[in-house]
Amino acid sequence: MDNLRRQRTFIWQDPLVSVRDSHNLSGLEHLKKIMEGELPASPILSLMNGRLVEVSMGRVVLEAEPAEYHYNPVGSVHGGFAATLLDSAMASAVYSQLPVGVGSTTLEIKINYTRPLTATTGPIHCEGTVIHVGTTIATAEGRITDHNGKLYAHGTTTCLLLRR
């Protein structure tokens, strides 16, 4: 079985640097600094072959590429890959609208899978957009598509807003 063995090296930057600097920035400012490489990205994005490619008020786009090491036992990418990307994009879209001193955490997430992702799918885009931001909770929606616009998954989230 050793000839079937594969290996991957995972490298990331200290995420607490970004967390520490976030306390003096709005969500949008913080996300832009991450996208521009001025602050470290979340290690989970590196693990997922993902990166932040677009940020604006109420909208975030992540790009990722499914790989063999994301597979489940039935030969397609594990659903947690799409769920993690959607959670990241939707929560970041909410965060992009938050002022200095306010963060958020996911309270609830709903994912609909429309077709399987595989290592041959190629790069995918995960777009998160805000539906509503209140004083205590916010909601957002997200979609995962390929470069042709084919839908692979979509979801919604509810986030709790946290005053620091």
mmCIF file of N, CA and C in Angstrom, residues 83 86-87 106-112 154-159:
data_model
loop_
_atom_site.group_PDB
_atom_site.id
_atom_site.type_symbol
_atom_site.label_atom_id
_atom_site.label_comp_id
_atom_site.label_asym_id
_atom_site.label_seq_id
_atom_site.Cartn_x
_atom_site.Cartn_y
_atom_site.Cartn_z
ATOM 1 N N ALA A 83 -18.865 23.580 2.456
ATOM 2 C CA ALA A 83 -19.449 24.224 3.630
ATOM 3 C C ALA A 83 -18.481 25.228 4.253
ATOM 4 N N LEU A 86 -18.241 28.289 1.932
ATOM 5 C CA LEU A 86 -19.448 29.106 2.044
ATOM 6 C C LEU A 86 -19.500 29.828 3.382
ATOM 7 N N ASP A 87 -19.180 29.144 4.463
ATOM 8 C CA ASP A 87 -19.159 29.780 5.779
ATOM 9 C C ASP A 87 -18.181 30.951 5.789
ATOM 10 N N THR A 106 -20.634 32.633 13.391
ATOM 11 C CA THR A 106 -21.739 31.931 12.744
ATOM 12 C C THR A 106 -22.622 31.267 13.796
ATOM 13 N N LEU A 107 -23.923 31.569 13.727
ATOM 14 C CA LEU A 107 -24.913 30.923 14.591
ATOM 15 C C LEU A 107 -25.535 29.718 13.904
ATOM 16 N N GLU A 108 -25.763 29.848 12.595
ATOM 17 C CA GLU A 108 -26.460 28.806 11.852
ATOM 18 C C GLU A 108 -26.025 28.879 10.397
ATOM 19 N N ILE A 109 -25.949 27.715 9.763
ATOM 20 C CA ILE A 109 -25.588 27.668 8.349
ATOM 21 C C ILE A 109 -26.422 26.578 7.680
ATOM 22 N N LYS A 110 -26.883 26.865 6.486
ATOM 23 C CA LYS A 110 -27.662 25.909 5.687
ATOM 24 C C LYS A 110 -26.997 25.814 4.327
ATOM 25 N N ILE A 111 -26.651 24.595 3.921
ATOM 26 C CA ILE A 111 -25.971 24.372 2.643
ATOM 27 C C ILE A 111 -26.820 23.455 1.773
ATOM 28 N N ASN A 112 -26.943 23.809 0.502
ATOM 29 C CA ASN A 112 -27.563 22.944 -0.508
ATOM 30 C C ASN A 112 -26.490 22.583 -1.520
ATOM 31 N N HIS A 154 -24.972 26.155 -2.730
ATOM 32 C CA HIS A 154 -25.384 27.486 -2.282
ATOM 33 C C HIS A 154 -25.862 27.365 -0.846
ATOM 34 N N GLY A 155 -25.889 28.482 -0.142
ATOM 35 C CA GLY A 155 -26.277 28.411 1.253
ATOM 36 C C GLY A 155 -26.657 29.757 1.830
ATOM 37 N N THR A 156 -27.095 29.708 3.074
ATOM 38 C CA THR A 156 -27.417 30.913 3.835
ATOM 39 C C THR A 156 -26.819 30.767 5.231
ATOM 40 N N THR A 157 -26.647 31.897 5.887
ATOM 41 C CA THR A 157 -26.117 31.884 7.250
ATOM 42 C C THR A 157 -26.779 32.957 8.096
ATOM 43 N N THR A 158 -26.761 32.725 9.389
ATOM 44 C CA THR A 158 -27.120 33.724 10.385
ATOM 45 C C THR A 158 -25.897 33.899 11.277
ATOM 46 N N CYS A 159 -25.486 35.139 11.468
ATOM 47 C CA CYS A 159 -24.313 35.443 12.297
ATOM 48 C C CYS A 159 -24.723 36.284 13.497
#
